[in-house]
Short mmCIF file of C-alpha atoms in Angstrom, two decimals:
data_model
loop_
_atom_site.label_atom_id
_atom_site.label_comp_id
_atom_site.label_asym_id
_atom_site.label_seq_id
_atom_site.Cartn_x
_atom_site.Cartn_y
_atom_site.Cartn_z
CA MET A 1 -12.73 -18.76 2.13
CA GLN A 2 -13.54 -19.51 5.69
CA ILE A 3 -11.47 -17.43 8.02
CA PRO A 4 -11.41 -18.77 11.72
CA LYS A 5 -13.02 -16.05 14.14
CA SER A 6 -10.03 -16.73 16.46
CA HIS A 7 -7.56 -15.38 13.84
CA PRO A 8 -5.87 -12.24 15.21
CA ARG A 9 -6.59 -10.42 12.03
CA TYR A 10 -10.03 -11.67 11.70
CA HIS A 11 -11.59 -8.05 11.10
CA SER A 12 -9.00 -6.94 8.67
CA LEU A 13 -9.26 -10.38 6.72
CA MET A 14 -13.05 -9.99 6.48
CA ILE A 15 -12.78 -6.48 5.10
CA ARG A 16 -10.26 -7.96 2.62
CA GLU A 17 -12.62 -10.63 1.63
CA LYS A 18 -15.37 -7.88 1.16
CA LEU A 19 -13.13 -5.99 -1.29
CA VAL A 20 -12.21 -9.15 -3.03
CA SER A 21 -15.89 -10.16 -3.71
CA ALA A 22 -16.62 -6.52 -4.99
CA PHE A 23 -13.61 -6.96 -7.03
CA ARG A 24 -15.37 -9.99 -8.60
CA LYS A 25 -18.67 -8.20 -9.14
CA GLY A 26 -16.71 -5.37 -11.14
CA ILE A 27 -17.26 -2.52 -8.43
CA VAL A 28 -13.54 -2.41 -7.66
CA VAL A 29 -10.70 -2.25 -10.01
CA PRO A 30 -7.26 -4.12 -9.44
CA GLU A 31 -5.89 -0.71 -8.73
CA GLY A 32 -8.46 -0.56 -5.91
CA LEU A 33 -6.99 -3.69 -4.26
CA ILE A 34 -3.62 -2.19 -4.20
CA ALA A 35 -4.88 1.13 -2.76
CA HIS A 36 -6.83 -1.00 -0.14
CA GLY A 37 -3.44 -2.75 0.65
CA ARG A 38 -1.61 0.48 1.32
CA GLY A 39 -4.73 1.66 3.70
CA GLU A 40 -4.47 -1.74 5.48
CA CYS A 41 -0.92 -1.08 6.18
CA PHE A 42 -1.33 2.49 7.38
CA ASP A 43 -4.43 1.15 9.61
CA TYR A 44 -2.02 -1.43 11.18
CA ILE A 45 0.35 1.29 11.99
CA LEU A 46 -2.21 3.44 13.62
CA GLY A 47 -3.32 0.57 15.94
CA GLU A 48 -6.53 -0.33 13.81
CA SER A 49 -8.88 1.82 16.08
CA SER A 50 -10.44 5.27 15.66
CA ARG A 51 -8.30 7.53 17.65
CA ASP A 52 -9.17 11.04 19.22
CA PHE A 53 -7.91 12.76 16.31
CA ALA A 54 -10.28 10.66 13.94
CA LEU A 55 -13.39 11.18 16.31
CA GLU A 56 -12.78 14.85 16.44
CA ALA A 57 -12.49 15.00 12.64
CA GLU A 58 -15.48 12.91 12.30
CA LYS A 59 -17.71 15.08 14.52
CA THR A 60 -16.53 18.09 12.72
CA ALA A 61 -17.07 16.59 9.16
CA VAL A 62 -20.84 15.81 10.51
CA ALA A 63 -21.30 19.47 11.54
CA MET A 64 -19.90 20.63 8.37
CA LEU A 65 -22.14 18.52 6.22
CA MET A 66 -25.13 19.49 8.15
CA LEU A 67 -24.46 23.46 7.74
CA ALA A 68 -23.77 22.88 4.15
CA LYS A 69 -26.15 24.30 1.49
CA ASN A 70 -25.21 21.86 -1.12
CA PRO A 71 -23.27 18.81 0.56
CA VAL A 72 -22.58 15.85 -1.54
CA ILE A 73 -20.88 12.49 -0.77
CA SER A 74 -18.65 11.24 -3.50
CA VAL A 75 -18.20 7.47 -3.77
CA ASN A 76 -15.91 5.28 -5.73
CA GLY A 77 -15.56 1.50 -6.05
CA ASN A 78 -13.65 0.88 -2.77
CA ALA A 79 -16.00 3.06 -0.64
CA VAL A 80 -19.00 1.24 -1.92
CA ALA A 81 -17.48 -2.02 -1.48
CA LEU A 82 -16.55 -1.45 2.08
CA ALA A 83 -19.38 0.67 3.46
CA SER A 84 -22.16 1.04 0.99
CA GLU A 85 -25.05 0.50 3.49
CA GLU A 86 -23.45 2.93 6.06
CA ILE A 87 -22.80 5.48 3.60
CA ALA A 88 -26.59 5.36 2.60
CA ARG A 89 -27.71 5.55 6.15
CA LEU A 90 -25.41 8.57 6.56
CA ALA A 91 -26.64 10.25 3.38
CA LYS A 92 -30.24 9.65 4.81
CA ALA A 93 -29.55 10.83 8.22
CA ILE A 94 -28.10 14.29 7.04
CA GLY A 95 -30.08 14.79 3.89
CA THR A 96 -26.97 14.56 1.34
CA PRO A 97 -27.01 13.08 -2.04
CA VAL A 98 -24.46 10.53 -3.27
CA GLU A 99 -22.33 10.92 -6.50
CA VAL A 100 -20.43 8.24 -8.08
CA ASN A 101 -17.04 9.60 -9.10
CA ILE A 102 -14.21 7.06 -10.04
CA PHE A 103 -10.84 7.53 -11.42
CA HIS A 104 -10.88 4.38 -13.78
CA ARG A 105 -14.15 5.42 -15.27
CA ASP A 106 -16.13 3.25 -17.62
CA GLU A 107 -19.92 3.55 -17.95
CA ARG A 108 -20.72 0.08 -17.05
CA ARG A 109 -18.61 0.31 -13.81
CA VAL A 110 -20.47 3.55 -12.96
CA GLU A 111 -23.74 1.74 -13.33
CA ILE A 112 -22.91 -1.02 -11.26
CA ILE A 113 -21.58 1.12 -8.34
CA SER A 114 -24.77 3.25 -8.76
CA LYS A 115 -27.18 0.35 -8.58
CA GLU A 116 -25.30 -0.94 -5.65
CA MET A 117 -25.95 2.33 -3.74
CA GLU A 118 -29.72 2.73 -5.21
CA ARG A 119 -30.65 -0.45 -3.44
CA PHE A 120 -30.94 1.35 -0.13
CA GLY A 121 -33.22 3.88 -1.67
CA ILE A 122 -31.21 7.04 -1.76
CA PRO A 123 -30.65 9.33 -4.83
CA VAL A 124 -27.50 8.70 -6.54
CA TYR A 125 -26.07 11.04 -9.22
CA SER A 126 -23.70 9.67 -11.83
CA ARG A 127 -24.83 11.58 -15.10
CA GLY A 128 -21.30 12.94 -15.79
CA ASP A 129 -22.71 16.06 -17.46
CA ALA A 130 -20.26 18.51 -16.27
CA GLU A 131 -16.38 18.77 -16.21
CA LEU A 132 -14.33 19.99 -13.29
CA GLU A 133 -11.57 22.08 -14.95
CA GLY A 134 -8.07 21.72 -14.08
CA LEU A 135 -8.13 18.06 -13.72
CA GLU A 136 -6.93 15.42 -16.31
CA SER A 137 -8.15 12.08 -14.86
CA ALA A 138 -11.58 10.83 -15.31
CA ARG A 139 -12.38 12.20 -11.96
CA ARG A 140 -12.89 15.79 -13.57
CA ILE A 141 -16.19 14.35 -15.03
CA VAL A 142 -18.97 15.32 -12.61
CA ASP A 143 -22.74 15.74 -12.17
CA ARG A 144 -24.21 18.99 -12.72
CA ARG A 145 -26.75 18.51 -9.58
CA GLY A 146 -23.98 17.39 -7.38
CA ILE A 147 -20.19 17.84 -6.89
CA LEU A 148 -20.49 20.79 -9.69
CA LYS A 149 -22.60 22.99 -7.41
CA ALA A 150 -21.59 21.52 -4.03
CA ASP A 151 -19.99 23.61 -1.18
CA VAL A 152 -18.97 20.71 0.92
CA VAL A 153 -17.69 17.44 -0.55
CA LEU A 154 -17.27 14.31 1.51
CA VAL A 155 -14.53 12.32 -0.49
CA PRO A 156 -13.83 8.89 1.14
CA LEU A 157 -10.69 7.03 -0.33
CA GLU A 158 -9.71 9.96 -2.61
CA ASP A 159 -6.61 10.37 -4.80
CA GLY A 160 -4.79 13.60 -4.02
CA ASP A 161 -4.98 15.61 -7.14
CA ARG A 162 -8.88 15.73 -7.31
CA CYS A 163 -8.93 17.22 -3.73
CA GLU A 164 -6.68 20.00 -4.70
CA ILE A 165 -9.01 20.90 -7.56
CA LEU A 166 -12.12 20.65 -5.52
CA LYS A 167 -10.35 23.21 -3.19
CA ARG A 168 -9.57 25.49 -6.21
CA HIS A 169 -13.22 25.38 -7.15
CA GLY A 170 -14.07 26.86 -3.93
CA LYS A 171 -15.37 23.79 -1.98
CA LYS A 172 -14.77 22.41 1.28
CA VAL A 173 -13.38 18.94 1.23
CA ILE A 174 -13.79 16.25 4.02
CA SER A 175 -11.29 13.18 3.23
CA ILE A 176 -11.24 9.84 4.61
CA ASP A 177 -7.55 8.55 4.08
CA LEU A 178 -5.69 6.49 6.42
CA ASN A 179 -2.59 8.15 5.31
CA PRO A 180 -1.99 11.35 7.02
CA LEU A 181 1.02 12.01 4.83
CA SER A 182 -0.92 11.85 1.53
CA ARG A 183 -1.79 14.89 -0.50
CA THR A 184 -5.36 14.39 0.13
CA SER A 185 -5.01 14.30 3.82
CA ARG A 186 -2.89 17.68 3.80
CA MET A 187 -5.27 19.37 1.15
CA ALA A 188 -8.54 18.51 2.94
CA ASP A 189 -10.34 20.85 5.23
CA VAL A 190 -11.18 18.17 7.51
CA SER A 191 -9.06 15.00 7.24
CA ILE A 192 -10.46 11.79 8.75
CA ILE A 193 -7.58 9.52 9.40
CA ASP A 194 -9.69 6.34 10.03
CA ASN A 195 -10.77 3.25 8.37
CA ILE A 196 -13.86 3.94 6.42
CA THR A 197 -15.59 0.84 8.04
CA ARG A 198 -15.36 2.64 11.31
CA ALA A 199 -15.44 6.37 10.30
CA ILE A 200 -18.82 6.29 8.70
CA PRO A 201 -20.47 4.31 11.64
CA ASN A 202 -18.97 6.85 13.91
CA MET A 203 -20.18 9.58 11.93
CA LEU A 204 -23.72 8.32 12.06
CA LYS A 205 -23.56 8.38 15.74
CA PHE A 206 -22.40 12.03 15.70
CA ALA A 207 -25.16 12.87 13.32
CA GLU A 208 -27.71 11.29 15.88
CA ASP A 209 -25.98 13.39 18.65
CA LEU A 210 -25.98 16.64 16.77
CA LYS A 211 -29.67 16.21 15.33
CA LYS A 212 -30.98 18.58 17.74
CA ALA A 213 -27.85 21.07 17.90
CA ASN A 214 -28.60 24.50 16.46
CA LYS A 215 -26.72 26.38 13.71
CA ASP A 216 -24.56 28.35 16.28
CA GLU A 217 -23.68 25.03 18.01
CA LEU A 218 -22.49 23.42 14.63
CA LYS A 219 -20.58 26.52 13.78
CA GLU A 220 -18.66 26.51 16.92
CA ILE A 221 -17.75 22.87 16.37
CA VAL A 222 -16.49 23.75 12.89
CA GLU A 223 -14.53 26.90 14.14
CA MET A 224 -12.78 25.22 17.07
CA TYR A 225 -11.18 22.75 14.58
CA ASP A 226 -7.80 22.54 13.63
CA ASN A 227 -6.92 20.22 11.06
CA ARG A 228 -3.08 20.72 11.02
CA ARG A 229 -3.15 19.60 14.71
CA ILE A 230 -5.18 16.57 13.86
CA LEU A 231 -2.70 15.65 11.10
CA ARG A 232 0.29 16.28 13.44
CA ASN A 233 -1.20 14.20 15.91
CA ALA A 234 -2.11 11.26 13.52
CA ILE A 235 1.59 11.47 12.31
CA LEU A 236 2.87 11.30 16.00
CA ALA A 237 0.76 8.40 16.69
CA ILE A 238 2.24 6.30 13.79
CA LYS A 239 5.81 7.38 15.03
CA GLU A 240 4.74 6.01 18.61
CA TYR A 241 3.38 2.82 17.39
CA LEU A 242 6.66 2.32 15.39
CA GLU A 243 8.91 3.26 18.30
CA LYS A 244 7.00 0.88 20.59
CA ARG A 245 7.40 -2.13 18.05
CA ALA A 246 11.00 -1.07 17.40
CA GLY A 247 11.59 -1.08 21.24
CA GLU A 248 10.28 -4.69 21.47
CA LEU A 249 13.19 -5.60 19.17
CA HIS A 250 15.88 -4.51 21.28
CA ASP A 251 18.61 -6.97 22.41
CA MET B 1 -5.48 3.53 -18.69
CA GLN B 2 -3.84 6.73 -19.10
CA ILE B 3 -2.19 8.35 -16.38
CA PRO B 4 -1.49 11.91 -17.01
CA LYS B 5 2.20 12.84 -16.55
CA SER B 6 1.38 15.79 -14.55
CA HIS B 7 0.02 13.49 -11.78
CA PRO B 8 2.18 14.09 -8.73
CA ARG B 9 2.36 10.49 -7.97
CA TYR B 10 2.89 9.46 -11.41
CA HIS B 11 5.74 7.16 -10.71
CA SER B 12 4.09 5.26 -8.04
CA LEU B 13 1.03 4.93 -10.21
CA MET B 14 3.14 3.60 -13.08
CA ILE B 15 4.60 1.10 -11.01
CA ARG B 16 0.94 0.24 -10.04
CA GLU B 17 -0.07 -0.15 -13.62
CA LYS B 18 2.92 -2.52 -14.16
CA LEU B 19 1.42 -4.91 -11.50
CA VAL B 20 -1.97 -4.50 -12.79
CA SER B 21 -0.78 -5.68 -16.20
CA ALA B 22 0.98 -8.67 -14.87
CA PHE B 23 -2.14 -9.52 -12.87
CA ARG B 24 -3.98 -9.46 -16.17
CA LYS B 25 -1.14 -11.95 -17.56
CA GLY B 26 -1.55 -14.15 -14.64
CA ILE B 27 1.83 -13.40 -13.36
CA VAL B 28 0.28 -11.73 -10.17
CA VAL B 29 -2.64 -12.87 -7.78
CA PRO B 30 -5.22 -10.44 -6.28
CA GLU B 31 -3.29 -11.24 -2.82
CA GLY B 32 -0.16 -9.83 -4.67
CA LEU B 33 -1.90 -6.57 -5.47
CA ILE B 34 -2.96 -6.05 -1.77
CA ALA B 35 0.53 -6.88 -0.57
CA HIS B 36 1.98 -4.40 -3.11
CA GLY B 37 -0.16 -1.90 -1.49
CA ARG B 38 1.09 -2.63 1.82
CA GLY B 39 4.66 -2.25 0.75
CA GLU B 40 3.66 1.19 -0.83
CA CYS B 41 2.55 2.52 2.70
CA PHE B 42 6.24 1.65 3.86
CA ASP B 43 7.85 3.20 1.04
CA TYR B 44 5.87 6.24 1.81
CA ILE B 45 7.16 6.61 5.37
CA LEU B 46 10.59 5.99 4.11
CA GLY B 47 10.42 8.97 1.89
CA GLU B 48 10.34 6.98 -1.35
CA SER B 49 14.19 6.97 -1.75
CA SER B 50 17.16 4.45 -1.41
CA ARG B 51 18.62 5.33 2.06
CA ASP B 52 22.10 4.99 3.22
CA PHE B 53 21.11 1.73 4.93
CA ALA B 54 19.61 0.38 1.92
CA LEU B 55 22.84 1.14 -0.16
CA GLU B 56 25.01 -0.57 2.43
CA ALA B 57 22.75 -3.65 2.52
CA GLU B 58 22.48 -3.65 -1.32
CA LYS B 59 26.35 -3.55 -1.76
CA THR B 60 26.89 -6.18 0.91
CA ALA B 61 24.30 -8.42 -0.77
CA VAL B 62 26.16 -8.36 -4.11
CA ALA B 63 29.43 -9.20 -2.33
CA MET B 64 27.64 -12.20 -0.71
CA LEU B 65 26.22 -13.43 -3.77
CA MET B 66 29.59 -13.05 -5.63
CA LEU B 67 31.21 -15.27 -2.75
CA ALA B 68 28.60 -17.73 -2.53
CA LYS B 69 29.18 -21.15 -3.94
CA ASN B 70 25.60 -21.86 -5.12
CA PRO B 71 23.74 -18.51 -4.83
CA VAL B 72 20.13 -18.36 -6.33
CA ILE B 73 17.66 -15.45 -6.98
CA SER B 74 14.19 -16.59 -5.65
CA VAL B 75 11.39 -14.83 -7.51
CA ASN B 76 7.85 -14.79 -7.29
CA GLY B 77 4.89 -12.95 -9.16
CA ASN B 78 5.29 -9.61 -7.81
CA ALA B 79 9.22 -9.41 -8.24
CA VAL B 80 8.86 -10.53 -11.76
CA ALA B 81 5.98 -8.01 -12.40
CA LEU B 82 8.27 -5.10 -10.99
CA ALA B 83 11.64 -5.97 -12.24
CA SER B 84 11.94 -8.79 -14.32
CA GLU B 85 14.45 -7.33 -16.59
CA GLU B 86 16.67 -6.02 -13.65
CA ILE B 87 16.75 -9.09 -12.19
CA ALA B 88 17.61 -10.95 -15.34
CA ARG B 89 20.55 -8.45 -15.78
CA LEU B 90 21.56 -8.70 -12.18
CA ALA B 91 21.56 -12.72 -12.52
CA LYS B 92 23.79 -12.47 -15.47
CA ALA B 93 26.23 -10.03 -13.93
CA ILE B 94 26.87 -12.14 -11.05
CA GLY B 95 26.44 -15.56 -12.76
CA THR B 96 23.26 -16.43 -10.48
CA PRO B 97 20.40 -18.79 -11.59
CA VAL B 98 16.88 -17.67 -11.05
CA GLU B 99 14.28 -19.88 -9.37
CA VAL B 100 10.48 -19.34 -9.48
CA ASN B 101 9.12 -19.83 -5.93
CA ILE B 102 5.55 -18.85 -5.21
CA PHE B 103 3.22 -18.71 -2.09
CA HIS B 104 0.00 -19.36 -4.29
CA ARG B 105 1.43 -22.19 -6.47
CA ASP B 106 -0.17 -23.56 -9.44
CA GLU B 107 1.86 -25.07 -12.39
CA ARG B 108 0.30 -22.79 -15.01
CA ARG B 109 1.41 -19.69 -12.96
CA VAL B 110 4.94 -21.25 -12.38
CA GLU B 111 5.11 -21.52 -16.27
CA ILE B 112 4.05 -18.06 -17.09
CA ILE B 113 6.37 -16.47 -14.44
CA SER B 114 9.27 -18.87 -16.02
CA LYS B 115 8.60 -17.72 -19.46
CA GLU B 116 8.67 -14.07 -18.65
CA MET B 117 12.25 -14.56 -17.00
CA GLU B 118 13.50 -16.67 -19.56
CA ARG B 119 12.74 -13.98 -22.33
CA PHE B 120 15.96 -12.56 -21.05
CA GLY B 121 17.87 -15.58 -21.88
CA ILE B 122 18.82 -16.88 -18.40
CA PRO B 123 18.49 -20.06 -16.79
CA VAL B 124 15.18 -20.35 -14.76
CA TYR B 125 14.53 -23.20 -12.41
CA SER B 126 11.14 -24.19 -11.65
CA ARG B 127 11.02 -27.92 -11.60
CA GLY B 128 9.62 -28.19 -7.94
CA ASP B 129 11.50 -31.59 -7.58
CA ALA B 130 12.49 -31.31 -3.88
CA GLU B 131 11.01 -30.03 -0.86
CA LEU B 132 12.09 -27.79 2.05
CA GLU B 133 11.20 -29.43 5.27
CA GLY B 134 9.41 -27.57 8.09
CA LEU B 135 7.25 -25.52 5.69
CA GLU B 136 3.54 -25.77 5.28
CA SER B 137 2.83 -23.29 2.25
CA ALA B 138 3.47 -24.13 -1.23
CA ARG B 139 6.93 -22.30 -0.98
CA ARG B 140 8.32 -25.60 0.37
CA ILE B 141 8.34 -26.93 -3.15
CA VAL B 142 11.89 -26.13 -4.41
CA ASP B 143 14.20 -27.06 -7.40
CA ARG B 144 16.97 -29.46 -6.48
CA ARG B 145 19.43 -27.42 -8.75
CA GLY B 146 18.33 -24.05 -6.96
CA ILE B 147 17.13 -23.27 -3.55
CA LEU B 148 17.61 -26.74 -2.21
CA LYS B 149 21.49 -26.79 -2.67
CA ALA B 150 22.03 -22.99 -2.47
CA ASP B 151 24.23 -21.38 0.08
CA VAL B 152 22.91 -18.12 -0.46
CA VAL B 153 19.42 -16.98 -1.34
CA LEU B 154 18.19 -13.47 -2.42
CA VAL B 155 14.53 -13.52 -1.69
CA PRO B 156 12.83 -10.27 -2.85
CA LEU B 157 9.34 -9.58 -1.57
CA GLU B 158 9.06 -12.62 0.90
CA ASP B 159 6.84 -13.84 3.35
CA GLY B 160 8.18 -14.51 6.81
CA ASP B 161 7.83 -18.07 7.61
CA ARG B 162 9.93 -19.12 4.65
CA CYS B 163 12.65 -17.06 5.50
CA GLU B 164 12.93 -18.59 8.83
CA ILE B 165 13.15 -22.34 7.42
CA LEU B 166 15.69 -21.20 4.78
CA LYS B 167 17.82 -19.91 7.70
CA ARG B 168 17.04 -23.35 9.72
CA HIS B 169 18.49 -25.00 6.49
CA GLY B 170 21.92 -23.29 6.80
CA LYS B 171 21.24 -20.86 4.17
CA LYS B 172 22.24 -17.11 4.20
CA VAL B 173 19.27 -15.14 3.22
CA ILE B 174 19.20 -11.70 1.81
CA SER B 175 15.72 -9.96 1.69
CA ILE B 176 14.22 -6.90 -0.13
CA ASP B 177 11.23 -5.91 1.98
CA LEU B 178 10.10 -2.32 2.83
CA ASN B 179 8.91 -3.14 6.14
CA PRO B 180 11.86 -3.15 8.59
CA LEU B 181 9.67 -4.82 11.46
CA SER B 182 8.55 -7.57 9.39
CA ARG B 183 9.66 -11.01 10.32
CA THR B 184 11.49 -11.45 7.10
CA SER B 185 13.48 -8.31 7.69
CA ARG B 186 14.13 -9.37 11.27
CA MET B 187 15.22 -13.25 10.21
CA ALA B 188 17.30 -12.17 7.19
CA ASP B 189 21.21 -12.10 7.13
CA VAL B 190 21.05 -8.98 4.82
CA SER B 191 17.79 -7.03 4.98
CA ILE B 192 17.46 -4.60 2.23
CA ILE B 193 14.94 -1.99 3.20
CA ASP B 194 14.05 -0.52 -0.14
CA ASN B 195 11.78 -0.74 -3.12
CA ILE B 196 12.68 -3.68 -5.46
CA THR B 197 12.50 -1.22 -8.32
CA ARG B 198 15.20 0.82 -6.83
CA ALA B 199 17.16 -2.10 -5.30
CA ILE B 200 17.81 -4.11 -8.10
CA PRO B 201 19.21 -1.41 -10.35
CA ASN B 202 21.42 -0.16 -7.31
CA MET B 203 22.51 -3.76 -6.84
CA LEU B 204 23.44 -3.83 -10.75
CA LYS B 205 25.54 -0.58 -10.34
CA PHE B 206 27.29 -2.32 -7.21
CA ALA B 207 27.91 -5.57 -9.09
CA GLU B 208 29.81 -3.48 -11.66
CA ASP B 209 31.90 -1.53 -9.15
CA LEU B 210 32.79 -4.81 -7.64
CA LYS B 211 33.62 -6.71 -10.81
CA LYS B 212 37.37 -6.33 -10.15
CA ALA B 213 37.37 -6.71 -6.54
CA ASN B 214 39.25 -9.84 -5.12
CA LYS B 215 37.92 -12.39 -2.67
CA ASP B 216 39.37 -10.70 0.30
CA GLU B 217 37.92 -7.21 -0.62
CA LEU B 218 34.40 -8.81 -0.88
CA LYS B 219 35.05 -10.81 2.38
CA GLU B 220 35.70 -7.62 3.99
CA ILE B 221 32.70 -6.08 3.06
CA VAL B 222 30.51 -8.85 4.31
CA GLU B 223 32.36 -8.99 7.50
CA MET B 224 32.14 -5.22 8.16
CA TYR B 225 28.27 -5.52 7.82
CA ASP B 226 25.83 -5.31 10.82
CA ASN B 227 22.41 -6.27 10.03
CA ARG B 228 21.06 -5.04 13.28
CA ARG B 229 22.61 -1.65 12.89
CA ILE B 230 20.89 -1.53 9.38
CA LEU B 231 17.61 -2.47 10.71
CA ARG B 232 17.94 0.12 13.61
CA ASN B 233 18.79 2.90 11.26
CA ALA B 234 15.84 1.95 8.74
CA ILE B 235 13.43 2.37 12.11
CA LEU B 236 15.20 5.57 12.90
CA ALA B 237 14.95 6.96 9.51
CA ILE B 238 11.27 6.25 9.55
CA LYS B 239 11.00 7.89 12.92
CA GLU B 240 12.82 11.05 11.74
CA TYR B 241 10.69 11.27 8.61
CA LEU B 242 7.49 11.29 10.45
CA GLU B 243 8.83 13.77 13.16
CA LYS B 244 9.92 16.13 10.21
CA ARG B 245 6.70 15.83 8.50
CA ALA B 246 4.82 16.41 11.68
CA GLY B 247 7.05 19.36 12.45
CA GLU B 248 6.14 21.01 8.94
CA LEU B 249 2.46 21.07 10.28
CA HIS B 250 3.52 23.47 13.02
CA ASP B 251 1.38 26.85 13.07
#
């Protein structure tokens, strides 16, 4: 479908097309389209831009990943559909492996998603040779080399219960989720309330900025960070946006 | 797929599964999946429950449909996917025909949706033998016996431009739309800001309650109703909900 560049929602519609095309390739499941719609709506009421609270979380996330012993980026169908190349570049920039971990698991889909990421010449874990105790969904199936032993996990576009389990297993969790009220956002150590298509490129820039920082400098960034304040500011930003829109409706 | 009952968002995920299964049957289009996700977002910030303003609108809607000369319930793929049986029961309870009217029209899909509703033994209009002037999308195609001559139309999960045209053709419009800021909600005579899976069962209860009401009693309900107040209260409810949630994050 041709979307005119002049369309006021050109960017958002282009992202949607990306997802629908990944859906046709078998990367994204129908449930992923629904989840994306929900994200779109939250993006809309957040003003479709990377706000201060997002940038601060993104910078902290990069510092945390750089400090980690065994960091890992967990990807699912939607994340790969929307930002495969950017995720690969981030993985390279900070030396982090990528693991495929999906809610609606089938081996064929795991393979398609892995291949999509391997195109960029990065190691992709997808063996599913271990299980995270305490989780009923297929997301419990992990790779011994990746999530199982990781101390910091970046989970873009996550479902909430896994986030909780990762925490219970002693891992630090960084989420990317446009809904500041979600369980994922509330459970994560660093909640990036931003669109993944902006978040990862922002993180790449921060990785570049922080390349020469020493450990103490990175630690300071992490220590100064307050996730509750970030969540509060994100919720208030939605409130302000809706108030503004409601104000326009006054008689 | 199996969704564990222990999942904290079990209910919302079950609704999603309903929609995905309807998608596989050809009732719902991919765009409908994304649209559903957007609805989920507003349901979230409304606290996922039927609030006072929703109940008042639902009661008024039932009274208005009962008073109408030629009422009709217009259904699309998502509405049928989420609430076919409940819609059929409501149609029977208040003696209203159902008409299939979809944005992404193709005759095969119209037939599948019609059959899905006819299972419940109600008359379903889908002839498409008339057009509503002033509308470019396929939703202009209507049935002579239904929307064309209707004085009151219930339009669950509507797109904004059609609501406007229905109004211009002199019809009263009742919408079900979780977004109180949408064009549909702002244009409708009665805006039900609620999830269709709760709204229709609520309306069924009101239909039961009002079965013995006389015309004057029904008229009074409609006359006392102020849709601007309903919209305002819905927006305030979102605002309050977000404030409360933000407040819980205080240190």
